[in-house]
Short mmCIF file of C-alpha atoms in Angstrom, two decimals:
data_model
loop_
_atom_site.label_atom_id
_atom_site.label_comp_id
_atom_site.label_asym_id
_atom_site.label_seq_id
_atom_site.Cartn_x
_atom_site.Cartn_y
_atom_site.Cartn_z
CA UNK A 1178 -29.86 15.65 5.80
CA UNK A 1179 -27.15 15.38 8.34
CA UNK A 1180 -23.71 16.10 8.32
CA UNK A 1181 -20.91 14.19 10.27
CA UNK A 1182 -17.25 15.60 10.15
CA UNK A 1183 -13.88 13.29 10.88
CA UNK A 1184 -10.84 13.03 11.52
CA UNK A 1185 -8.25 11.59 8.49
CA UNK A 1186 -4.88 10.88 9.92
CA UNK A 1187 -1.90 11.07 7.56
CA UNK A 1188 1.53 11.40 6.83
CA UNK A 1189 2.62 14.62 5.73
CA UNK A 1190 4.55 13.61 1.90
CA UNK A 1191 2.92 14.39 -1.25
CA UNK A 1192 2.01 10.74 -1.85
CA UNK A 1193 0.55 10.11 1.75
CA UNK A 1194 -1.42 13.62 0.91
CA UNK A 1195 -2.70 12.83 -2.44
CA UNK A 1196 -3.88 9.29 -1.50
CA UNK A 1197 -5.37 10.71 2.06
CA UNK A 1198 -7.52 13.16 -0.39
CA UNK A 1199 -8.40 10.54 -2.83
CA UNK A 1200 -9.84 8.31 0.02
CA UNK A 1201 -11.41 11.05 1.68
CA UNK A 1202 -13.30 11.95 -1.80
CA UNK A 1203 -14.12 8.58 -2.55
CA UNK A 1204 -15.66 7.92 0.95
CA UNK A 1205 -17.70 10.70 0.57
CA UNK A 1206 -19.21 10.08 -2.87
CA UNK A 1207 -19.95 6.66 -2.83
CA UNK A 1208 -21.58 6.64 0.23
CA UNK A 1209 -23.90 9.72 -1.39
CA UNK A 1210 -24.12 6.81 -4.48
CA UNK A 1211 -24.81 4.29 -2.34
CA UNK A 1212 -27.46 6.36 -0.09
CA UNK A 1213 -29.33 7.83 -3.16
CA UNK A 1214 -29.43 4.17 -5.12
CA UNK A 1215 -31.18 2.49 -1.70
CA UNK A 1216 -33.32 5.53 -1.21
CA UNK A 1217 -32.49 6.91 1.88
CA UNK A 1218 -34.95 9.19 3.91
CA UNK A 1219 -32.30 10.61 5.77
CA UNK A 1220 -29.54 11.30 4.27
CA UNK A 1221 -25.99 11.63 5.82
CA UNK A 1222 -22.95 13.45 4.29
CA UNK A 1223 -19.57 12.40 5.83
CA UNK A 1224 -16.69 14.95 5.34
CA UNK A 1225 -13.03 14.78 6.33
CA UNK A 1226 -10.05 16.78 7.63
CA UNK A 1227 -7.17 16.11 6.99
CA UNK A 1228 -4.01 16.12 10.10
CA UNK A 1229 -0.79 15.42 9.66
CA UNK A 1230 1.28 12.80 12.02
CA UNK A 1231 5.33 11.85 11.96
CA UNK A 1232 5.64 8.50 11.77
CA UNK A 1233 9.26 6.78 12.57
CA UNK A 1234 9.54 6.20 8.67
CA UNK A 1235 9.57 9.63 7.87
CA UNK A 1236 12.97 10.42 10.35
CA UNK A 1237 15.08 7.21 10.74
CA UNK A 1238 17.83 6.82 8.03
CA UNK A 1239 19.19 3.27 6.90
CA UNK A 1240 17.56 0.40 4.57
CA UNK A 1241 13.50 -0.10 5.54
CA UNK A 1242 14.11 -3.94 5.80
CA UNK A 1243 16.70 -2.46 8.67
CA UNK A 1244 14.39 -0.33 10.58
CA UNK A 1245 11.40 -2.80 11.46
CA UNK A 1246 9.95 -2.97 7.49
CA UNK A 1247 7.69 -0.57 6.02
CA UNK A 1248 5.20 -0.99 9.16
CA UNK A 1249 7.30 1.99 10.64
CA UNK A 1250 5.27 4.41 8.15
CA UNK A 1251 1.90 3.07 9.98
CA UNK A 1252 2.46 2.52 13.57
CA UNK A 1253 2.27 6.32 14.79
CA UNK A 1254 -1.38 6.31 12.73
CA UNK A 1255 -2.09 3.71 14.67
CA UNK A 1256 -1.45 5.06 17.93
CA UNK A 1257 -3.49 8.44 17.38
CA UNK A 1258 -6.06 5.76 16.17
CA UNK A 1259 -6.27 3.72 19.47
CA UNK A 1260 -5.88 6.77 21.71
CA UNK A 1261 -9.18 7.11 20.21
CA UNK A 1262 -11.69 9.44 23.17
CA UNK A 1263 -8.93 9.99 25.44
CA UNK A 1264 -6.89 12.26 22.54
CA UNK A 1265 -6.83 15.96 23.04
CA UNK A 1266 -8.85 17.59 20.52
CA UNK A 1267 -5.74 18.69 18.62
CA UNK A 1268 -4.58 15.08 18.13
CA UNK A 1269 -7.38 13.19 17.53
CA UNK A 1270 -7.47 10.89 14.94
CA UNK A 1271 -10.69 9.21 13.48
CA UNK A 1272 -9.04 7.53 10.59
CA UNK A 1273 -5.72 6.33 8.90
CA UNK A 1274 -5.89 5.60 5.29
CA UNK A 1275 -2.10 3.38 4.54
CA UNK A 1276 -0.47 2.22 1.41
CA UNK A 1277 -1.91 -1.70 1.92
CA UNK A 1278 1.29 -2.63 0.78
CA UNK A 1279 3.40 -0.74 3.83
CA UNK A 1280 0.93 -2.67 6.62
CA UNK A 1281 1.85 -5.19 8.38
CA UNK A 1282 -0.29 -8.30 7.77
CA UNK A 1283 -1.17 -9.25 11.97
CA UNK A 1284 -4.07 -7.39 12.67
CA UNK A 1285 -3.48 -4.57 15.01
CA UNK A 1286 -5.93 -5.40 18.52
CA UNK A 1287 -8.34 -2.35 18.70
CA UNK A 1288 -8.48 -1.45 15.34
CA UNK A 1289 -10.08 -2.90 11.70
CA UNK A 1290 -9.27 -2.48 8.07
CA UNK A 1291 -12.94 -1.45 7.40
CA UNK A 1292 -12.79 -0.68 4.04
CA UNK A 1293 -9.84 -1.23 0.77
CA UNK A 1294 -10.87 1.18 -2.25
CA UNK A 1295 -10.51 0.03 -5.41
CA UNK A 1296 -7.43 -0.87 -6.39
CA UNK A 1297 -5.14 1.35 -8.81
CA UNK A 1298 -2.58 -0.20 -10.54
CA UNK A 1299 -0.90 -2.49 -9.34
CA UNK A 1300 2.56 -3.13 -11.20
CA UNK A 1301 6.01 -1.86 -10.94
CA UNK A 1302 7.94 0.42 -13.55
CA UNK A 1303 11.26 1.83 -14.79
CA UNK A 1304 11.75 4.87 -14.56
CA UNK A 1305 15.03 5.11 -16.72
CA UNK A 1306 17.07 7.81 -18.06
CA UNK A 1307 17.26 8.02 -21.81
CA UNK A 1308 14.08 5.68 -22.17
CA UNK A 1309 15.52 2.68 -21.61
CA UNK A 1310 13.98 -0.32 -20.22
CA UNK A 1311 14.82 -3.47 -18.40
CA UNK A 1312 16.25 -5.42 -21.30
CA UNK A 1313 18.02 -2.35 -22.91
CA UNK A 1314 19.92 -0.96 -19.80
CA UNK A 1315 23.85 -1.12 -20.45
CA UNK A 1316 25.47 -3.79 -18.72
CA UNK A 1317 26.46 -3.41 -15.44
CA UNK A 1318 23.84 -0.37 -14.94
CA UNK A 1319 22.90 1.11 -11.65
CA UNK A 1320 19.43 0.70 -10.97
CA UNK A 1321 17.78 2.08 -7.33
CA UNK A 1322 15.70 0.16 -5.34
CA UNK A 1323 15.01 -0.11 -1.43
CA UNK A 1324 12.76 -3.57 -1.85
CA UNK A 1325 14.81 -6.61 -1.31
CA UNK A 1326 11.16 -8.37 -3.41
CA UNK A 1327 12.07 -5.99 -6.46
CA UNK A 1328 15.82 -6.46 -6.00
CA UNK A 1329 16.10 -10.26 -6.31
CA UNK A 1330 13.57 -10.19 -9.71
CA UNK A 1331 15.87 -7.38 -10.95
CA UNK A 1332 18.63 -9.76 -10.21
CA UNK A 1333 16.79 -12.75 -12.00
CA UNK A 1334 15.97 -10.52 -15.01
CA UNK A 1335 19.59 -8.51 -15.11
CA UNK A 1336 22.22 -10.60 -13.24
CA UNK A 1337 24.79 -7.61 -14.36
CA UNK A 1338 22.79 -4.66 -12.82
CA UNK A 1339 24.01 -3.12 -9.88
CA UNK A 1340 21.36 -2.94 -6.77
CA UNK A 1341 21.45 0.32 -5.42
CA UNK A 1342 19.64 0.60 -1.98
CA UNK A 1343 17.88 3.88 -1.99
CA UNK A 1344 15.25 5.40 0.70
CA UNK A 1345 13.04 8.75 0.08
CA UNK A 1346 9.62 10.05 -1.24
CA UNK A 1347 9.43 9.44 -4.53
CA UNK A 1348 10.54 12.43 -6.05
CA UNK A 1349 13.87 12.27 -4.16
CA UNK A 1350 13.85 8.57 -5.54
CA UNK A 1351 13.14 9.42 -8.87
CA UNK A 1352 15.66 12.33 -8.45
CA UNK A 1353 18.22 9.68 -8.37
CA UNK A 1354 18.09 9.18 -11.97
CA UNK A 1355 20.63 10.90 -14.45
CA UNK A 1356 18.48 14.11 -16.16
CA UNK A 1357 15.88 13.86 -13.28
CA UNK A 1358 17.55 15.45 -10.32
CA UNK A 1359 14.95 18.32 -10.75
CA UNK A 1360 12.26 16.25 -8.90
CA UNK A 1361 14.39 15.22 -5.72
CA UNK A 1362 14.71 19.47 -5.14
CA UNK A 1363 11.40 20.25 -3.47
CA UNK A 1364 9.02 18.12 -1.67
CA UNK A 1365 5.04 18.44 -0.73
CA UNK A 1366 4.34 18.52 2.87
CA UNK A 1367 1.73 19.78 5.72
CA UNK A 1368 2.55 22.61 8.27
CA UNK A 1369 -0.15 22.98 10.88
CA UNK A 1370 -2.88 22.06 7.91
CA UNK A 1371 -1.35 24.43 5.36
CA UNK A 1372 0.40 22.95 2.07
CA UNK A 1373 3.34 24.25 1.61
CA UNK A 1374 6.36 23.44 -1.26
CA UNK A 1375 9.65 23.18 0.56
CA UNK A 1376 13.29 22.52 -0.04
CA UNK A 1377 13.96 18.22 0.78
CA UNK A 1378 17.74 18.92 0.76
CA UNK A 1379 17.91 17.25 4.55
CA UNK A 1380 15.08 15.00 4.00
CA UNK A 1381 15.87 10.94 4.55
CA UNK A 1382 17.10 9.68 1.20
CA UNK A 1383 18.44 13.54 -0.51
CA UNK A 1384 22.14 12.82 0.44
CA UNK A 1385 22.46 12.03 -3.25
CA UNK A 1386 21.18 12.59 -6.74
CA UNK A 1387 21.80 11.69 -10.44
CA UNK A 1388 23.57 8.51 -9.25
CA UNK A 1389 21.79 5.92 -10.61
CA UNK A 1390 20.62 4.64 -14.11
CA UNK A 1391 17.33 3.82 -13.30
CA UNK A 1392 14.80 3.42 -10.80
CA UNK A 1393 11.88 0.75 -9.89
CA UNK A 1394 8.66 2.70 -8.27
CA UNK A 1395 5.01 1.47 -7.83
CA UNK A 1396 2.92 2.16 -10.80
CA UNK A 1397 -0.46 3.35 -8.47
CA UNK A 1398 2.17 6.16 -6.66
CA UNK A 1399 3.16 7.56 -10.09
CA UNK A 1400 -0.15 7.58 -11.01
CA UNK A 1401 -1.10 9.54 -8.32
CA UNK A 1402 1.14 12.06 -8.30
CA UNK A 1403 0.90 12.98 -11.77
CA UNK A 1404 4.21 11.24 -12.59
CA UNK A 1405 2.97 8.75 -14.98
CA UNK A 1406 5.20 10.03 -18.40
CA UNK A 1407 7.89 9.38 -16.47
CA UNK A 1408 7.48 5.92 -16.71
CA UNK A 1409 9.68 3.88 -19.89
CA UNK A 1410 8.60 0.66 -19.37
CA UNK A 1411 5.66 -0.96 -17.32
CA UNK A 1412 7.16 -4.58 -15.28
CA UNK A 1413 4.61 -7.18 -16.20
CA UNK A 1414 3.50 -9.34 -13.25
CA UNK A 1415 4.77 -12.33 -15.47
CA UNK A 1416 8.14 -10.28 -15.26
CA UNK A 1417 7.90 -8.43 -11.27
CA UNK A 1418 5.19 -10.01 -9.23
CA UNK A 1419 4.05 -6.81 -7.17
CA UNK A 1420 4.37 -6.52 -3.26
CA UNK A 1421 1.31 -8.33 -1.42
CA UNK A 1422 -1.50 -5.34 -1.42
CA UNK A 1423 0.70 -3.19 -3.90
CA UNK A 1424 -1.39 -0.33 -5.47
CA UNK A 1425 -4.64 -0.68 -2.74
CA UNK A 1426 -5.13 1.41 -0.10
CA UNK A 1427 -6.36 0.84 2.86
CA UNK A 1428 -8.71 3.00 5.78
CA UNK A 1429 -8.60 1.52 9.40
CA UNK A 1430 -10.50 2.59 12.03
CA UNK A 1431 -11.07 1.61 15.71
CA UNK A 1432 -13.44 -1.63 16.11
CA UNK A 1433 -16.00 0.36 18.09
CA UNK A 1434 -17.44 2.21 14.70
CA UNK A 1435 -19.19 -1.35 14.34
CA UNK A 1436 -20.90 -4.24 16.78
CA UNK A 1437 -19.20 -6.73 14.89
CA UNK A 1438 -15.90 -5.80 13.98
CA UNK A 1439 -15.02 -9.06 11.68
CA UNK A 1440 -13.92 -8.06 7.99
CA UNK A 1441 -15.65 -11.40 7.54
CA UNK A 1442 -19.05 -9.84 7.42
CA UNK A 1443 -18.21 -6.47 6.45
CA UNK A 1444 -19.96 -7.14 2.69
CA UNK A 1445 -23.07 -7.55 5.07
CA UNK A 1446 -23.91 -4.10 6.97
CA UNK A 1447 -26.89 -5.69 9.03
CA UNK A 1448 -24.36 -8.53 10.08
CA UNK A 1449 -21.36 -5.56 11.09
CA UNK A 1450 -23.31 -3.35 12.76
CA UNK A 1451 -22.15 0.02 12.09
CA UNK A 1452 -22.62 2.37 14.84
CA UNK A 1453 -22.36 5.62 13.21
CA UNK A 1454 -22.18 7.17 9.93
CA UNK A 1455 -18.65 6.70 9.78
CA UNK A 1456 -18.74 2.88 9.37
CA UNK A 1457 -21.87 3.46 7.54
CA UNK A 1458 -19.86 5.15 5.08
CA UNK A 1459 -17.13 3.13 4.93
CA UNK A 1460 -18.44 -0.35 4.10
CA UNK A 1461 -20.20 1.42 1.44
CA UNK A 1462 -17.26 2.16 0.32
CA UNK A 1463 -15.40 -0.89 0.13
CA UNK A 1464 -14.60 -2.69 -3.29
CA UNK A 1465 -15.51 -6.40 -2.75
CA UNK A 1466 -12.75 -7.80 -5.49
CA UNK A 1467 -10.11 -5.87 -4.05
CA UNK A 1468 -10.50 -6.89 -0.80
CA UNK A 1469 -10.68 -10.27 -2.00
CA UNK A 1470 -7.34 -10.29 -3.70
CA UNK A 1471 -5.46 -8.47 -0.82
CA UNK A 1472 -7.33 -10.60 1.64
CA UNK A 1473 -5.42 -13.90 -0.15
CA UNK A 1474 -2.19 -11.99 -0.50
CA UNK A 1475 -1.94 -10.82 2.72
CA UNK A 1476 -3.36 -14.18 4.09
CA UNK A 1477 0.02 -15.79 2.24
CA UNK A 1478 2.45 -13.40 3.63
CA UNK A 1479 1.23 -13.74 7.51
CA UNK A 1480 1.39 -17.63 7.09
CA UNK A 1481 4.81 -17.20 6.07
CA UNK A 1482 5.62 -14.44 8.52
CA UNK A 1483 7.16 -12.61 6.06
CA UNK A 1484 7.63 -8.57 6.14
CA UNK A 1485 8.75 -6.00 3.19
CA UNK A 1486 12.81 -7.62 4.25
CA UNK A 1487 11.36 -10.74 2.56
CA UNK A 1488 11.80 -11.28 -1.47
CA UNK A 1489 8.31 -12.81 -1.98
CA UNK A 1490 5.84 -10.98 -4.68
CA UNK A 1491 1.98 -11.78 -5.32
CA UNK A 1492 -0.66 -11.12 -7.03
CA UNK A 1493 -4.40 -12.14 -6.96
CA UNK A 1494 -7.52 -11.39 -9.05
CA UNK A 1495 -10.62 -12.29 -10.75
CA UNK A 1496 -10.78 -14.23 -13.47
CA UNK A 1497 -13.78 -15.72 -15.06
CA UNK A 1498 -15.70 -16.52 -11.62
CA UNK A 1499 -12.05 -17.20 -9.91
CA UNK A 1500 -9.82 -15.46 -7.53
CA UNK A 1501 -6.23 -16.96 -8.61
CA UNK A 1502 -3.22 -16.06 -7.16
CA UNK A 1503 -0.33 -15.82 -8.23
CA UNK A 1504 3.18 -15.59 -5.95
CA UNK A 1505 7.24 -15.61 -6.06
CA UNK A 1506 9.35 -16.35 -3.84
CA UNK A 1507 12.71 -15.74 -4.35
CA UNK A 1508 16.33 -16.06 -3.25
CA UNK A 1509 18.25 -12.57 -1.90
CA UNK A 1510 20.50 -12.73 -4.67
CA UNK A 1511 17.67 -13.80 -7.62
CA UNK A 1512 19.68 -17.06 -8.33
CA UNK A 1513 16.76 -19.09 -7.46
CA UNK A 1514 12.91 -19.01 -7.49
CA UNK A 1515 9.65 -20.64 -6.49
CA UNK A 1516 6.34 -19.73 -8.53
CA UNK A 1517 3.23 -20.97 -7.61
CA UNK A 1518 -0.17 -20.48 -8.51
CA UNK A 1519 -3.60 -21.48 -7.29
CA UNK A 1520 -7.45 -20.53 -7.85
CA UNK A 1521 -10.35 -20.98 -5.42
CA UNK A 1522 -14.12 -20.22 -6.66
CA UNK A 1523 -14.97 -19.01 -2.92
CA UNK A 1524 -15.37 -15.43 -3.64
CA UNK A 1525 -15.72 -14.08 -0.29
CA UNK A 1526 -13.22 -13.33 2.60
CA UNK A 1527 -12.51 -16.60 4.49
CA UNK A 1528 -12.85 -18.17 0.88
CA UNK A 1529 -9.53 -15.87 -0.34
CA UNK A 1530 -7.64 -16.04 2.89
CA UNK A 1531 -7.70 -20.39 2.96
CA UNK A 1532 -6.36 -19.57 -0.40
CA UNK A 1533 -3.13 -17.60 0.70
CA UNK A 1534 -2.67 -19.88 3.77
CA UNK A 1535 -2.97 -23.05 1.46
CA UNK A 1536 -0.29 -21.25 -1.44
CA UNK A 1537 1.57 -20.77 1.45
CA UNK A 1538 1.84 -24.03 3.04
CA UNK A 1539 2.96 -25.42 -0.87
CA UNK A 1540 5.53 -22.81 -0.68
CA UNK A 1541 6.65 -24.20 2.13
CA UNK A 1542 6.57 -27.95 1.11
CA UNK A 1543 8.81 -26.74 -2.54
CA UNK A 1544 11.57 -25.10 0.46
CA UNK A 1545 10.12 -21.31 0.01
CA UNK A 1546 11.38 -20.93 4.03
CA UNK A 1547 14.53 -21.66 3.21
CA UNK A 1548 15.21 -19.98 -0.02
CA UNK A 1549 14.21 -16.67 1.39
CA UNK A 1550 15.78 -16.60 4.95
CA UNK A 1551 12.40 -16.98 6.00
CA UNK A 1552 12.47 -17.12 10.08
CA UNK A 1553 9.22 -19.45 11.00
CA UNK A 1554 8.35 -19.46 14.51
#
């Protein structure tokens, strides 16, 4: 048996943390499944440490859609990534696991989405004081939200709710809420590999608390954190269509951990080529559906060259033999809206990205450039 030790980049909040772990575990046992069920003679064992990195995200005040999207939180990943050999030993980086939803759909040169765990899920939800939910809140509530997608449905559903632009981990988010300001006090982070519990007073959305009736937070992050009862009412994707990739993650590393870097072939091992145990374990570890469905979502939102500032929600998955997807796209204010859907029986990458790029192109036959601001080059 041999034993191969890497690298996990991360950023240093609770949620980054706890997701970082989960891949890292996950990694790690299927590939021992997956090892044990073909009947390897030689066993490999892949573990992980885990090292912190600042990202731009984590420091910069003012509205995401502001501050170059949500692609902020993954671009200082990515550079420890591509530094790749020439990286001091105390800043190397052999892998970045991101929230698929906060990466930016272009492919980054030098570096490969090699593997998208299963996904958790992948809905919004209220997190309201007093228990109430979308159709209960009092007129003319205040309702927290930094996602211009989530905004303009909020608007649809609630035309008297007022938007409230808020940034933060999510405790300081959920802190926001009247009877919750306990969770904005403290937040998770880690110091030179050490967790430690400190005060989030200073930290990018704490300048307020208590402020707001209610917020909207990704299902998968609650879950995660341990901050499911919290939730008082679940969105329904018939209701909130989800962010493109909302509730997978994803772990990119640097094309040379395969021959054939394509995420094409990556279902195929003897067509990638993995070069070490690290790809090894990796496309081992990848859940085929999921990356099916986030392959046609994100396929939808880089035809339409649309970022987190864009109002546009979707949803794809497997139904009876199927991948159908399922997207929104919305006005700003959530006085008007496009929903399409469409199905393709092609169940393997290319298959599920013709089908975003051909949702996208009826989008943008029914106006969908227009209606959102959209800015086609």
């Amino acid at each position: 048996m041999s034993h191969h030790e890497y690298i996990l980049g991360t950023r240093g909040s609770a949620l980054a943390l706890t997701q970082s772990r989960i891949a890292a575990e996950t990694v790690t046992s299927l590939y021992t499944e997956h090892q044990a069920h073909h009947g390897a003679a030689d066993a490999e064992v892949v573990d992980f440490t885990l090292r912190t990195v600042k990202t731009e995200g984590d420091v910069l005040t003012g509205p995401l859609a502001t501050l170059g999207g949500t692609g902020v939180f993954a671009a200082a990943l990515r550079q420890r990534l591509l530094d790749g050999e020439n990286a001091s030993e105390e800043n190397r980086v052999d892998m970045a696991v991101h929230s698929l939803k906060d990466l930016p759909s272009a492919p980054c040169p030098g570096l490969v989405v090699a593997a998208t765990l299963k996904r958790e899920d992948p809905r919004d939800a209220l997190v309201a004081r007093d228990g109430l939910t979308v159709d209960t809140l009092p007129e003319g509530s205040r309702v927290g939200t930094g996602s211009p997608r989530r905004a303009a449905q909020l608007r649809a559903l609630r035309p008297d709710l007022e938007i409230v632009d808020i940034r933060g981990n999510v405790g300081t988010r959920i802190g926001r809420v009247k009877g919750l300001e306990e969770h904005a006090g403290k937040q998770v982070v880690l110091r030179q590999n050490t967790e430690t519990s400190e005060r989030a007073d200073h930290g990018v959305g704490t300048e307020r608390s208590g402020d707001c009736d209610a917020v909207v937070l990704a299902v998968s992050g609650l879950k995660r954190l341990g901050k499911e009862e919290l939730i008082t009412e679940y969105l329904d994707p018939t209701r909130m269509l989800p962010a493109p990739g909302q509730g997978a993650l994803a772990l990119e590393v640097r094309e040379s951990e395969f021959e054939n870097p394509d995420p094409a072939v990556f279902a195929d091992p003897e067509m990638a080529r993995p070069v070490r145990a690290l790809g090894r374990a990796l496309l081992a570890a990848n859940h085929h559906e999921t990356r099916l469905a986030v392959s046609a979502e994100r396929a939808l939102l880089r035809r339409l060259e649309a970022g987190c500032a864009a109002p546009i929600g979707a949803y794809a998955h497997v139904v009876e033999g199927d991948l159908v997807l399922n997207v929104v796209v919305a006005s700003p204010d959530g006085t008007d809206m496009l929903r399409h859907t469409s199905a393709t029986a092609e169940l393997d990458v290319p298959g599920a990205e013709r089908l975003g790029v051909r949702v996208a192109e009826d989008l943008l036959q029914m106006g969908a450039a227009a209606l959102a601001g959209l800015d086609l080059k």
